[in-house]
Amino acid sequence: MLAKTDTVIHTNDLNIYYGDFLAVRDVSIAIPNNAITAFIGPSGCGKSTVLRCFNRLNDLIKSFRLRGNVQYHGQNLYAPEVDPVEVRRRIGMVFQKPNPFPKSIYDNIAFGPRLVGYKGNMDELVERSLRGAALWDEVKDKLKESGTALSGGQQQRLCIARTIAMQPDVILMDEPCSALDPISTLKVEDLLQELKEKYTIIIVTHNMQQASRSSDYTAFFNVEQTPKGRTGYIVEYDRTEVIFQSPKEQATQAYVSGRFG
Amino acid sequence: MALSNQQVTEIKRARSPLARQLDSGFVWLTGMFAVGVALVLVAIAVRVGWEALPAIQQFGAGFLTSSRWDPVEDIYGALPQIYGTLVSSLIALLIAMPIGIGVAIFLSEDFLPNKIQRPIVFMVELLAAIPSVVYGLWGIFVLIPILRNMGVALNAGLGWIPLFSTRPTGPGMYVAGVILAIMILPIIAAISRDALVAVPPELRQASYGLGATRWETLFKVILPAAFSGIVGGIMLAMGRAMGETMATTMVIGNANKINPSLFDQGSTIASLLANQFAEASGLQISSLMYAAFVLFLITLIVNVLAELVVRRVRMKV
């Protein structure tokens, strides 16, 4: 078992390549425990790419390469003996587009626990996960119905419930509200505040208000043109109120005040 | 701001009457095509049924249970052919289904670099383009010698099992089954592959994101999501196998008998038609039409059953 530390994920001079192309450079960041960290920045700046490094989802892309390291509670996630499957069980992910399985609501939640041979009471776990995602009251009478029949906002909360059911340590969220209406978005944001009691959350968002409302820490990414393409990097990383009220960098100030991006 | 009269006319008449007529004309035209295709099907069924009427009146349901095909006495029954049709396509499915789905899985995952994968996909699909008479010839000159040796060995070792109880002589039910399996393999592989590729990549990511391995993702998410497409491909293949004529006729032996041994010779409805139609007359023609009508119905039943299976599974997931 890994020792719990105040820093959950720590990267040091992380460089991410697709083939020869340097997509993101020099990422050094420490993600604190039980807090919400937001990644903001213009499109193509590598926020999602960095996020996907944290649960090794980029492994699915063949040309993906990484230099530097990503430490999770002090363990290098890219060490050869690390099993990406095990990493993803501890570091869950919620995607931009709600992606429930074409299975019943119940089976959507039970999918992950069944993979790991969950021995406890599945009904209880399903209920607890759905309550945790503030969805229980809306779906408790139709657990056998297909998850894909829910509204977009409900689907996204179902995906969050599905992630919680794995009892992860960290939840990565890649623009979880970008496909949702404002009311569903608020529900998910309220949910984030509850979730951070138990989990460490990293959220990529294009929504400035969302970042300033919900997060404790914010990393501002930017992108620069290089001869080979556009490379992203972190401009500034600090407590959210600092980033939004008194950032050190001009570019951050310009971005959060809406003057560019 | 209210619209002026002129603007109102513009809104109402922005497109010329001709353009609108072309529009509705196109809807009509495509509608006619769609109905036309359905009508052709109905017309064939009616015509075949009509031609079969004398035989239906003469033999009734007994046609389906009688093994006698006697042009001299004008007494006909198609049980051996119905049996042969079902057995040969069943053998074909049993062989082609696992291989075809396996090929589809292999060619839809990223096991191979694109440069190798594309030509292989193309070649598998090309199997479907080989004329069936070529399959028949290949069956006679290549497949039969190979299969006969294997058959002889099976018969010697496991001859007490009814399926292997006769000594293979060359052509036979088993050769037809294997030839049909090769012929329907590309259909199953190509359609299943399309179904697998069409599964949204988001589902794959969701599964990986929850800590599923590649195999868990494949068997618990991707295959179930592609299930209806795969069943559709299998049914299409089954229809093809049951109706396939030339290759079957060339390798099945065309014997009017039912023998549980796969090494014995047999015939199918399609091979019966191919063999006899040219020289038939009178009630014999009508009986052949009756047999064709039965084939029609079997195919229909298979398709309806497939649809039911797909619906059942959809309800469950």
CSV table of C-alpha atoms in Angstrom, one decimal, chain A residues 19-251:
chain,number,residue,atom,x,y,z
A,19,GLY,CA,5.9,10.8,-32.5
A,20,ASP,CA,8.6,13.5,-32.9
A,21,PHE,CA,6.2,16.3,-32.1
A,22,LEU,CA,6.5,17.8,-28.7
A,23,ALA,CA,2.9,18.4,-27.6
A,24,VAL,CA,3.4,19.6,-24.1
A,25,ARG,CA,6.7,20.7,-22.5
A,26,ASP,CA,8.2,21.1,-19.0
A,27,VAL,CA,5.2,20.3,-16.9
A,28,SER,CA,6.1,20.5,-13.2
A,29,ILE,CA,3.1,20.4,-11.0
A,30,ALA,CA,2.1,19.1,-7.6
A,31,ILE,CA,-1.6,18.1,-7.2
A,32,PRO,CA,-2.7,18.4,-3.6
A,33,ASN,CA,-4.8,15.8,-1.8
A,34,ASN,CA,-8.6,16.3,-1.3
A,35,ALA,CA,-8.8,19.5,-3.3
A,36,ILE,CA,-10.1,20.4,-6.7
A,37,THR,CA,-7.4,21.5,-9.2
A,38,ALA,CA,-8.5,23.1,-12.4
A,39,PHE,CA,-6.6,23.1,-15.7
A,40,ILE,CA,-7.5,26.1,-17.8
A,41,GLY,CA,-6.2,27.5,-21.0
A,42,PRO,CA,-6.9,28.0,-24.7
A,43,SER,CA,-7.8,25.1,-27.0
A,44,GLY,CA,-4.9,22.9,-28.0
A,45,CYS,CA,-2.7,23.8,-25.0
A,46,GLY,CA,-2.4,20.3,-23.8
A,47,LYS,CA,-4.6,20.3,-20.7
A,48,SER,CA,-6.4,17.1,-21.6
A,49,THR,CA,-3.2,15.5,-22.8
A,50,VAL,CA,-1.6,16.1,-19.4
A,51,LEU,CA,-4.7,14.9,-17.6
A,52,ARG,CA,-4.7,11.7,-19.6
A,53,CYS,CA,-1.1,11.1,-18.6
A,54,PHE,CA,-2.2,10.8,-15.0
A,55,ASN,CA,-4.1,7.6,-15.5
A,56,ARG,CA,-2.1,6.3,-18.5
A,57,LEU,CA,-5.0,6.7,-20.9
A,58,ASN,CA,-2.6,8.1,-23.4
A,59,ASP,CA,-1.1,4.6,-23.7
A,60,LEU,CA,-3.9,3.9,-26.1
A,61,ILE,CA,-2.3,6.3,-28.6
A,62,LYS,CA,0.5,4.5,-30.4
A,63,SER,CA,2.7,7.4,-31.1
A,64,PHE,CA,2.5,8.7,-27.6
A,65,ARG,CA,5.8,9.1,-25.7
A,66,LEU,CA,6.7,10.7,-22.5
A,67,ARG,CA,9.9,12.0,-20.9
A,68,GLY,CA,10.2,13.1,-17.3
A,69,ASN,CA,8.1,11.4,-14.7
A,70,VAL,CA,4.7,11.3,-13.1
A,71,GLN,CA,4.7,10.4,-9.5
A,72,TYR,CA,1.6,9.1,-7.7
A,73,HIS,CA,2.2,9.1,-4.0
A,74,GLY,CA,5.8,8.9,-4.8
A,75,GLN,CA,5.5,6.0,-7.2
A,76,ASN,CA,6.6,6.6,-10.8
A,77,LEU,CA,3.5,5.8,-12.8
A,78,TYR,CA,5.5,5.0,-15.9
A,79,ALA,CA,7.9,2.6,-14.2
A,80,PRO,CA,8.0,-0.6,-16.2
A,81,GLU,CA,6.6,-2.7,-13.4
A,82,VAL,CA,3.5,-0.5,-13.1
A,83,ASP,CA,0.3,-2.0,-14.4
A,84,PRO,CA,-1.7,0.7,-16.2
A,85,VAL,CA,-4.9,-1.3,-15.5
A,86,GLU,CA,-4.3,-1.0,-11.8
A,87,VAL,CA,-3.5,2.7,-12.2
A,88,ARG,CA,-6.8,3.4,-13.9
A,89,ARG,CA,-8.7,1.6,-11.1
A,90,ARG,CA,-7.2,4.1,-8.6
A,91,ILE,CA,-7.3,7.1,-10.8
A,92,GLY,CA,-10.8,7.3,-12.3
A,93,MET,CA,-11.8,9.4,-15.2
A,94,VAL,CA,-15.0,11.3,-16.3
A,95,PHE,CA,-15.0,12.2,-20.0
A,96,GLN,CA,-16.1,15.3,-21.9
A,97,LYS,CA,-18.9,13.6,-23.7
A,98,PRO,CA,-21.1,11.4,-21.3
A,99,ASN,CA,-20.3,7.8,-22.3
A,100,PRO,CA,-22.6,5.4,-20.4
A,101,PHE,CA,-22.4,1.8,-21.7
A,102,PRO,CA,-25.5,0.6,-23.6
A,103,LYS,CA,-26.4,-1.4,-20.5
A,104,SER,CA,-28.8,-0.8,-17.7
A,105,ILE,CA,-28.1,1.9,-15.1
A,106,TYR,CA,-27.4,-0.8,-12.6
A,107,ASP,CA,-25.0,-2.6,-14.8
A,108,ASN,CA,-23.2,0.6,-15.7
A,109,ILE,CA,-22.4,1.1,-12.1
A,110,ALA,CA,-21.6,-2.5,-11.4
A,111,PHE,CA,-19.3,-2.8,-14.4
A,112,GLY,CA,-16.1,-1.7,-12.7
A,113,PRO,CA,-16.7,-3.5,-9.3
A,114,ARG,CA,-17.5,-6.7,-11.2
A,115,LEU,CA,-14.1,-6.4,-13.0
A,116,VAL,CA,-12.3,-6.5,-9.7
A,117,GLY,CA,-14.5,-9.2,-8.3
A,118,TYR,CA,-16.2,-7.0,-5.8
A,119,LYS,CA,-17.4,-9.3,-3.0
A,120,GLY,CA,-19.7,-6.9,-1.0
A,121,ASN,CA,-23.3,-6.1,-1.5
A,122,MET,CA,-23.6,-4.9,-5.1
A,123,ASP,CA,-27.1,-3.4,-4.6
A,124,GLU,CA,-25.7,-1.3,-1.7
A,125,LEU,CA,-22.7,-0.2,-3.7
A,126,VAL,CA,-24.9,0.8,-6.6
A,127,GLU,CA,-27.2,2.9,-4.4
A,128,ARG,CA,-24.2,4.5,-2.5
A,129,SER,CA,-22.5,5.4,-5.8
A,130,LEU,CA,-25.7,6.8,-7.3
A,131,ARG,CA,-26.4,8.8,-4.1
A,132,GLY,CA,-22.8,10.0,-4.2
A,133,ALA,CA,-23.4,11.3,-7.7
A,134,ALA,CA,-26.7,12.9,-6.7
A,135,LEU,CA,-28.6,10.8,-9.1
A,136,TRP,CA,-30.3,8.2,-6.9
A,137,ASP,CA,-33.6,10.0,-6.4
A,138,GLU,CA,-34.0,10.4,-10.2
A,139,VAL,CA,-33.3,6.8,-11.2
A,140,LYS,CA,-34.0,4.6,-8.2
A,141,ASP,CA,-37.2,3.3,-9.8
A,142,LYS,CA,-35.6,2.5,-13.2
A,143,LEU,CA,-32.3,0.9,-12.4
A,144,LYS,CA,-33.0,-1.8,-15.0
A,145,GLU,CA,-33.5,0.8,-17.8
A,146,SER,CA,-30.7,1.6,-20.2
A,147,GLY,CA,-28.2,4.2,-19.1
A,148,THR,CA,-28.3,5.7,-22.6
A,149,ALA,CA,-32.0,6.7,-22.2
A,150,LEU,CA,-31.1,9.3,-19.5
A,151,SER,CA,-30.8,13.0,-20.3
A,152,GLY,CA,-27.3,14.3,-21.0
A,153,GLY,CA,-26.8,15.7,-17.5
A,154,GLN,CA,-28.1,12.5,-15.9
A,155,GLN,CA,-25.8,10.5,-18.1
A,156,GLN,CA,-22.8,12.5,-17.0
A,157,ARG,CA,-23.7,12.0,-13.3
A,158,LEU,CA,-24.2,8.3,-14.1
A,159,CYS,CA,-20.6,8.3,-15.4
A,160,ILE,CA,-19.4,10.0,-12.2
A,161,ALA,CA,-21.3,7.4,-10.2
A,162,ARG,CA,-19.7,4.7,-12.2
A,163,THR,CA,-16.3,6.2,-11.5
A,164,ILE,CA,-17.1,6.6,-7.7
A,165,ALA,CA,-18.2,2.9,-7.6
A,166,MET,CA,-14.5,1.9,-8.1
A,167,GLN,CA,-13.7,3.8,-4.9
A,168,PRO,CA,-10.8,5.6,-6.6
A,169,ASP,CA,-8.3,7.9,-5.0
A,170,VAL,CA,-8.3,10.5,-7.7
A,171,ILE,CA,-11.0,11.5,-10.2
A,172,LEU,CA,-9.9,13.1,-13.4
A,173,MET,CA,-12.5,15.1,-15.2
A,174,ASP,CA,-12.0,16.2,-18.8
A,175,GLU,CA,-14.4,19.1,-19.5
A,176,PRO,CA,-17.3,17.2,-17.8
A,177,CYS,CA,-19.8,20.0,-18.3
A,178,SER,CA,-19.1,21.1,-21.8
A,179,ALA,CA,-21.9,19.0,-23.2
A,180,LEU,CA,-24.4,19.9,-20.4
A,181,ASP,CA,-27.0,22.7,-20.0
A,182,PRO,CA,-26.5,25.3,-17.3
A,183,ILE,CA,-28.7,23.6,-14.7
A,184,SER,CA,-27.0,20.2,-15.1
A,185,THR,CA,-23.7,22.0,-15.0
A,186,LEU,CA,-24.6,23.5,-11.6
A,187,LYS,CA,-25.6,20.1,-10.3
A,188,VAL,CA,-22.3,18.7,-11.3
A,189,GLU,CA,-20.4,21.6,-9.7
A,190,ASP,CA,-22.3,21.2,-6.4
A,191,LEU,CA,-21.4,17.5,-6.6
A,192,LEU,CA,-17.7,18.4,-7.0
A,193,GLN,CA,-17.7,20.2,-3.7
A,194,GLU,CA,-19.1,17.0,-2.0
A,195,LEU,CA,-16.7,14.8,-3.8
A,196,LYS,CA,-13.6,16.6,-2.8
A,197,GLU,CA,-14.3,15.5,0.8
A,198,LYS,CA,-13.3,12.0,-0.2
A,199,TYR,CA,-11.4,12.4,-3.5
A,200,THR,CA,-8.7,14.4,-5.1
A,201,ILE,CA,-10.2,16.0,-8.3
A,202,ILE,CA,-8.5,17.4,-11.3
A,203,ILE,CA,-10.8,19.1,-13.8
A,204,VAL,CA,-10.1,20.4,-17.2
A,205,THR,CA,-12.5,23.2,-18.1
A,206,HIS,CA,-13.0,26.0,-20.6
A,207,ASN,CA,-15.4,27.7,-18.3
A,208,MET,CA,-13.7,30.5,-16.3
A,209,GLN,CA,-16.5,30.8,-13.9
A,210,GLN,CA,-16.5,27.1,-13.3
A,211,ALA,CA,-12.8,27.2,-12.5
A,212,SER,CA,-13.0,30.2,-10.2
A,213,ARG,CA,-16.2,28.9,-8.5
A,214,SER,CA,-15.3,25.3,-8.0
A,215,SER,CA,-11.5,24.9,-7.7
A,216,ASP,CA,-9.0,25.3,-5.0
A,217,TYR,CA,-6.0,25.4,-7.3
A,218,THR,CA,-5.7,26.5,-10.9
A,219,ALA,CA,-3.1,25.8,-13.5
A,220,PHE,CA,-3.1,28.1,-16.5
A,221,PHE,CA,-1.8,26.5,-19.7
A,222,ASN,CA,-0.8,28.3,-22.9
A,223,VAL,CA,0.4,27.3,-26.2
A,224,GLU,CA,3.3,28.5,-28.4
A,225,GLN,CA,4.1,28.0,-32.0
A,226,THR,CA,7.2,26.0,-32.7
A,227,PRO,CA,8.7,25.0,-36.0
A,228,LYS,CA,7.1,21.5,-35.6
A,229,GLY,CA,3.7,22.6,-34.4
A,230,ARG,CA,2.0,24.0,-31.3
A,231,THR,CA,3.5,23.1,-28.0
A,232,GLY,CA,1.6,23.6,-24.7
A,233,TYR,CA,3.1,24.5,-21.4
A,234,ILE,CA,2.1,25.7,-17.9
A,235,VAL,CA,2.3,29.5,-17.5
A,236,GLU,CA,1.3,29.7,-13.9
A,237,TYR,CA,0.0,27.4,-11.2
A,238,ASP,CA,-1.2,28.7,-7.9
A,239,ARG,CA,-4.2,28.9,-5.6
A,240,THR,CA,-7.3,29.7,-7.6
A,241,GLU,CA,-7.9,33.1,-6.0
A,242,VAL,CA,-4.3,34.1,-6.8
A,243,ILE,CA,-4.7,33.1,-10.4
A,244,PHE,CA,-7.9,34.9,-10.8
A,245,GLN,CA,-7.2,38.0,-8.7
A,246,SER,CA,-3.5,38.7,-8.7
A,247,PRO,CA,-1.7,36.5,-11.2
A,248,LYS,CA,2.0,37.0,-11.6
A,249,GLU,CA,2.0,36.6,-15.3
A,250,GLN,CA,0.6,39.0,-17.8
A,251,ALA,CA,-0.7,36.2,-20.0
